[in-house]
């Protein structure tokens, strides 16, 4: 009985739903029935085809359809930058934004939707304007000036020579770039990598190697801002890796143990006068460096004047943090695989490594040379020569830690800061001189 009720219910359900399914009582001939079935099948196939076409169209807009091996390589490089910043604390304030920017710049996209950093009207393109026009570097120098204490340099001015000696890396790289076939403006922009100063490298490359300027022979200079900036910041971050072996190789253990006498106390009046005098002096030597050195010493004056603490605090905290974020992300995003993965980029990275080694060795050897003319407790520890590169303050810290390894009671940090901050000034002056001749 139960089975019978189930069968009856099933038949009744079929009868009631026939009109809903379009299976009317018109069964006058088989041709009509076959025709209706064919129409339904055709309509079903059409819907499936449209769905497949929609999926194909969607896929064509995804990064998976537009990716290349270059994109994958660059994304991996971005991940490595982030890893180095987090795991080993290598300039995390720079490497993490740059690494993220590298990933952003290499997400494949369909051209024409105002997405990429080189597409006019895109958000990244607007932010990149500050790099191309050299807006961000002077703002960073303003913050650096507001953070920097020039006391050690004022107390021992002769140490400024070490910052100048390290700039040999700039001119050695310039000559190397010319030898490898780069044009004069491009070689000038590449050369500044030897100063290990990221903002200065970006500023000079935005003026000389921006992909816009026309050379006398009618050719356009290459856009090398991305490779130059990445190389400069990479070697700044790798200071703790590159410099210690050079220090141990060139400086004997006996010399590494030299203790320097404490620097004299510097008055507040000297600190206030220094940025004004240095501003006038350096800019008369290299007027083209005005945007960088002008902002550097202006920021320091805000700090030392004692009347503009609010402005100094803004410059060294909020302002420099915002600009660092924008600069790092946009410089990283400018390294699109089709533009970045080139023979020129590889040559720039190779030249950058060589120039950083030359700059470090130049500072170390010049410090040993200075000791030939210094007597007694006026002798300097040659290790501080390595701080002549302008990777502030990491290079000074590396010098300090290396000295402690030879003598746990030998504190060189304050002494090393003198050539370190003079290296910042020296690299900016070098950039100004190069710009005067090649701009």
PDB file of C-alpha atoms in Angstrom, residues 78-224:
ATOM      1  CA  UNK A  78      60.276  42.550  -3.863  1.00  0.00           C
ATOM      2  CA  UNK A  79      59.615  39.718  -1.418  1.00  0.00           C
ATOM      3  CA  UNK A  80      63.370  39.403  -0.761  1.00  0.00           C
ATOM      4  CA  UNK A  81      63.561  43.135   0.018  1.00  0.00           C
ATOM      5  CA  UNK A  82      60.702  42.827   2.499  1.00  0.00           C
ATOM      6  CA  UNK A  83      62.309  39.733   4.034  1.00  0.00           C
ATOM      7  CA  UNK A  84      65.672  41.478   4.486  1.00  0.00           C
ATOM      8  CA  UNK A  85      63.966  44.464   6.088  1.00  0.00           C
ATOM      9  CA  UNK A  86      61.962  42.344   8.541  1.00  0.00           C
ATOM     10  CA  UNK A  87      64.294  39.424   9.255  1.00  0.00           C
ATOM     11  CA  UNK A  88      67.671  41.179   9.356  1.00  0.00           C
ATOM     12  CA  UNK A  89      66.594  44.767  10.085  1.00  0.00           C
ATOM     13  CA  UNK A  90      68.402  46.046   6.962  1.00  0.00           C
ATOM     14  CA  UNK A  91      67.007  49.576   6.536  1.00  0.00           C
ATOM     15  CA  UNK A  92      63.401  48.387   7.077  1.00  0.00           C
ATOM     16  CA  UNK A  93      62.020  51.920   6.678  1.00  0.00           C
ATOM     17  CA  UNK A  94      63.325  51.835   3.116  1.00  0.00           C
ATOM     18  CA  UNK A  95      63.380  48.207   2.017  1.00  0.00           C
ATOM     19  CA  UNK A  96      59.829  47.364   3.109  1.00  0.00           C
ATOM     20  CA  UNK A  97      58.192  50.255   1.164  1.00  0.00           C
ATOM     21  CA  UNK A  98      60.473  49.629  -1.827  1.00  0.00           C
ATOM     22  CA  UNK A  99      59.804  45.876  -1.756  1.00  0.00           C
ATOM     23  CA  UNK A 100      56.061  46.491  -1.607  1.00  0.00           C
ATOM     24  CA  UNK A 101      56.381  48.967  -4.480  1.00  0.00           C
ATOM     25  CA  UNK A 102      58.275  46.402  -6.569  1.00  0.00           C
ATOM     26  CA  UNK A 103      55.393  43.966  -6.099  1.00  0.00           C
ATOM     27  CA  UNK A 104      52.804  46.638  -6.955  1.00  0.00           C
ATOM     28  CA  UNK A 105      54.700  47.678 -10.067  1.00  0.00           C
ATOM     29  CA  UNK A 106      54.894  44.130 -11.378  1.00  0.00           C
ATOM     30  CA  UNK A 107      51.315  42.996 -10.946  1.00  0.00           C
ATOM     31  CA  UNK A 108      50.335  42.380 -14.609  1.00  0.00           C
ATOM     32  CA  UNK A 109      47.509  44.552 -15.900  1.00  0.00           C
ATOM     33  CA  UNK A 110      45.749  45.442 -19.133  1.00  0.00           C
ATOM     34  CA  UNK A 111      47.159  48.661 -20.564  1.00  0.00           C
ATOM     35  CA  UNK A 112      44.860  51.627 -21.015  1.00  0.00           C
ATOM     36  CA  UNK A 113      42.986  51.445 -17.714  1.00  0.00           C
ATOM     37  CA  UNK A 114      45.183  54.027 -15.966  1.00  0.00           C
ATOM     38  CA  UNK A 115      46.695  51.435 -13.662  1.00  0.00           C
ATOM     39  CA  UNK A 116      50.465  51.377 -14.144  1.00  0.00           C
ATOM     40  CA  UNK A 117      52.935  53.911 -12.818  1.00  0.00           C
ATOM     41  CA  UNK A 118      53.908  54.979 -16.346  1.00  0.00           C
ATOM     42  CA  UNK A 119      50.292  55.462 -17.512  1.00  0.00           C
ATOM     43  CA  UNK A 120      49.270  59.121 -17.557  1.00  0.00           C
ATOM     44  CA  UNK A 121      46.441  59.808 -15.131  1.00  0.00           C
ATOM     45  CA  UNK A 122      46.977  56.807 -12.862  1.00  0.00           C
ATOM     46  CA  UNK A 123      47.286  57.305  -9.114  1.00  0.00           C
ATOM     47  CA  UNK A 124      50.810  55.860  -9.064  1.00  0.00           C
ATOM     48  CA  UNK A 125      51.793  58.151 -11.928  1.00  0.00           C
ATOM     49  CA  UNK A 126      50.702  61.195  -9.923  1.00  0.00           C
ATOM     50  CA  UNK A 127      52.697  60.003  -6.900  1.00  0.00           C
ATOM     51  CA  UNK A 128      55.678  59.246  -9.136  1.00  0.00           C
ATOM     52  CA  UNK A 129      55.716  62.912 -10.168  1.00  0.00           C
ATOM     53  CA  UNK A 130      57.591  63.674  -6.935  1.00  0.00           C
ATOM     54  CA  UNK A 131      60.375  61.324  -8.027  1.00  0.00           C
ATOM     55  CA  UNK A 132      60.592  62.422 -11.661  1.00  0.00           C
ATOM     56  CA  UNK A 133      60.692  66.114 -10.739  1.00  0.00           C
ATOM     57  CA  UNK A 134      63.019  65.659  -7.761  1.00  0.00           C
ATOM     58  CA  UNK A 135      60.480  66.843  -5.168  1.00  0.00           C
ATOM     59  CA  UNK A 136      60.889  64.077  -2.583  1.00  0.00           C
ATOM     60  CA  UNK A 137      64.714  64.130  -2.044  1.00  0.00           C
ATOM     61  CA  UNK A 138      64.899  67.747  -0.760  1.00  0.00           C
ATOM     62  CA  UNK A 139      62.044  67.022   1.662  1.00  0.00           C
ATOM     63  CA  UNK A 140      63.960  64.026   2.969  1.00  0.00           C
ATOM     64  CA  UNK A 141      67.055  66.212   3.374  1.00  0.00           C
ATOM     65  CA  UNK A 142      64.923  68.640   5.380  1.00  0.00           C
ATOM     66  CA  UNK A 143      64.034  65.817   7.778  1.00  0.00           C
ATOM     67  CA  UNK A 144      67.635  64.574   7.925  1.00  0.00           C
ATOM     68  CA  UNK A 145      68.801  68.074   8.808  1.00  0.00           C
ATOM     69  CA  UNK A 146      66.243  68.293  11.604  1.00  0.00           C
ATOM     70  CA  UNK A 147      67.503  64.973  13.003  1.00  0.00           C
ATOM     71  CA  UNK A 148      71.250  65.550  12.654  1.00  0.00           C
ATOM     72  CA  UNK A 149      73.588  66.741  15.363  1.00  0.00           C
ATOM     73  CA  UNK A 150      76.691  68.283  13.772  1.00  0.00           C
ATOM     74  CA  UNK A 151      78.503  68.614  17.122  1.00  0.00           C
ATOM     75  CA  UNK A 152      81.107  65.955  16.365  1.00  0.00           C
ATOM     76  CA  UNK A 153      81.941  67.605  13.051  1.00  0.00           C
ATOM     77  CA  UNK A 154      82.114  71.094  14.600  1.00  0.00           C
ATOM     78  CA  UNK A 155      84.372  69.772  17.371  1.00  0.00           C
ATOM     79  CA  UNK A 156      86.800  68.113  14.950  1.00  0.00           C
ATOM     80  CA  UNK A 157      86.520  69.777  11.513  1.00  0.00           C
ATOM     81  CA  UNK A 158      89.463  67.881  10.016  1.00  0.00           C
ATOM     82  CA  UNK A 159      87.304  64.753   9.939  1.00  0.00           C
ATOM     83  CA  UNK A 160      85.323  66.401   7.144  1.00  0.00           C
ATOM     84  CA  UNK A 161      88.220  65.395   4.882  1.00  0.00           C
ATOM     85  CA  UNK A 162      87.188  61.750   5.320  1.00  0.00           C
ATOM     86  CA  UNK A 163      83.728  62.514   3.976  1.00  0.00           C
ATOM     87  CA  UNK A 164      85.384  64.127   0.979  1.00  0.00           C
ATOM     88  CA  UNK A 165      87.799  61.237   0.448  1.00  0.00           C
ATOM     89  CA  UNK A 166      84.959  58.721   0.263  1.00  0.00           C
ATOM     90  CA  UNK A 167      83.520  60.600  -2.733  1.00  0.00           C
ATOM     91  CA  UNK A 168      86.247  59.021  -4.842  1.00  0.00           C
ATOM     92  CA  UNK A 169      83.671  56.274  -5.364  1.00  0.00           C
ATOM     93  CA  UNK A 170      81.411  58.745  -7.190  1.00  0.00           C
ATOM     94  CA  UNK A 171      83.998  59.757  -9.775  1.00  0.00           C
ATOM     95  CA  UNK A 172      85.365  56.224 -10.169  1.00  0.00           C
ATOM     96  CA  UNK A 173      81.850  54.994 -10.975  1.00  0.00           C
ATOM     97  CA  UNK A 174      81.350  57.876 -13.397  1.00  0.00           C
ATOM     98  CA  UNK A 175      84.454  56.850 -15.338  1.00  0.00           C
ATOM     99  CA  UNK A 176      83.408  53.194 -15.221  1.00  0.00           C
ATOM    100  CA  UNK A 177      79.964  54.017 -16.631  1.00  0.00           C
ATOM    101  CA  UNK A 178      81.550  55.980 -19.487  1.00  0.00           C
ATOM    102  CA  UNK A 179      83.826  53.021 -20.220  1.00  0.00           C
ATOM    103  CA  UNK A 180      80.805  50.705 -20.428  1.00  0.00           C
ATOM    104  CA  UNK A 181      79.160  52.907 -23.045  1.00  0.00           C
ATOM    105  CA  UNK A 182      76.707  55.035 -21.093  1.00  0.00           C
ATOM    106  CA  UNK A 183      76.178  58.592 -22.305  1.00  0.00           C
ATOM    107  CA  UNK A 184      77.657  61.473 -20.277  1.00  0.00           C
ATOM    108  CA  UNK A 185      74.428  62.429 -18.431  1.00  0.00           C
ATOM    109  CA  UNK A 186      73.620  58.781 -17.712  1.00  0.00           C
ATOM    110  CA  UNK A 187      77.145  58.143 -16.425  1.00  0.00           C
ATOM    111  CA  UNK A 188      76.897  61.186 -14.165  1.00  0.00           C
ATOM    112  CA  UNK A 189      73.648  59.925 -12.646  1.00  0.00           C
ATOM    113  CA  UNK A 190      75.062  56.420 -12.185  1.00  0.00           C
ATOM    114  CA  UNK A 191      78.224  57.782 -10.572  1.00  0.00           C
ATOM    115  CA  UNK A 192      76.407  59.221  -7.565  1.00  0.00           C
ATOM    116  CA  UNK A 193      75.608  55.667  -6.409  1.00  0.00           C
ATOM    117  CA  UNK A 194      79.171  55.699  -5.068  1.00  0.00           C
ATOM    118  CA  UNK A 195      78.079  58.164  -2.413  1.00  0.00           C
ATOM    119  CA  UNK A 196      75.652  55.586  -0.943  1.00  0.00           C
ATOM    120  CA  UNK A 197      73.010  58.304  -0.680  1.00  0.00           C
ATOM    121  CA  UNK A 198      69.583  57.269  -1.964  1.00  0.00           C
ATOM    122  CA  UNK A 199      67.852  60.692  -2.019  1.00  0.00           C
ATOM    123  CA  UNK A 200      70.826  62.317  -3.775  1.00  0.00           C
ATOM    124  CA  UNK A 201      70.914  59.490  -6.335  1.00  0.00           C
ATOM    125  CA  UNK A 202      67.212  59.971  -7.069  1.00  0.00           C
ATOM    126  CA  UNK A 203      67.585  63.752  -7.296  1.00  0.00           C
ATOM    127  CA  UNK A 204      70.482  63.595  -9.765  1.00  0.00           C
ATOM    128  CA  UNK A 205      68.999  60.820 -11.905  1.00  0.00           C
ATOM    129  CA  UNK A 206      65.700  62.744 -12.122  1.00  0.00           C
ATOM    130  CA  UNK A 207      67.682  65.613 -13.656  1.00  0.00           C
ATOM    131  CA  UNK A 208      70.084  63.704 -15.901  1.00  0.00           C
ATOM    132  CA  UNK A 209      68.741  60.196 -16.645  1.00  0.00           C
ATOM    133  CA  UNK A 210      64.984  60.726 -16.704  1.00  0.00           C
ATOM    134  CA  UNK A 211      64.077  59.432 -20.164  1.00  0.00           C
ATOM    135  CA  UNK A 212      63.058  62.961 -21.225  1.00  0.00           C
ATOM    136  CA  UNK A 213      66.178  65.071 -21.818  1.00  0.00           C
ATOM    137  CA  UNK A 214      67.546  65.296 -25.350  1.00  0.00           C
ATOM    138  CA  UNK A 215      71.300  65.005 -25.864  1.00  0.00           C
ATOM    139  CA  UNK A 216      73.226  67.146 -28.408  1.00  0.00           C
ATOM    140  CA  UNK A 217      73.228  64.286 -30.950  1.00  0.00           C
ATOM    141  CA  UNK A 218      69.418  64.186 -30.848  1.00  0.00           C
ATOM    142  CA  UNK A 219      69.007  60.962 -28.856  1.00  0.00           C
ATOM    143  CA  UNK A 220      66.965  60.801 -25.689  1.00  0.00           C
ATOM    144  CA  UNK A 221      68.646  59.820 -22.432  1.00  0.00           C
ATOM    145  CA  UNK A 222      67.538  56.560 -20.885  1.00  0.00           C
ATOM    146  CA  UNK A 223      65.201  56.473 -17.906  1.00  0.00           C
ATOM    147  CA  UNK A 224      67.502  55.028 -15.247  1.00  0.00           C
TER     148      UNK A 224
END
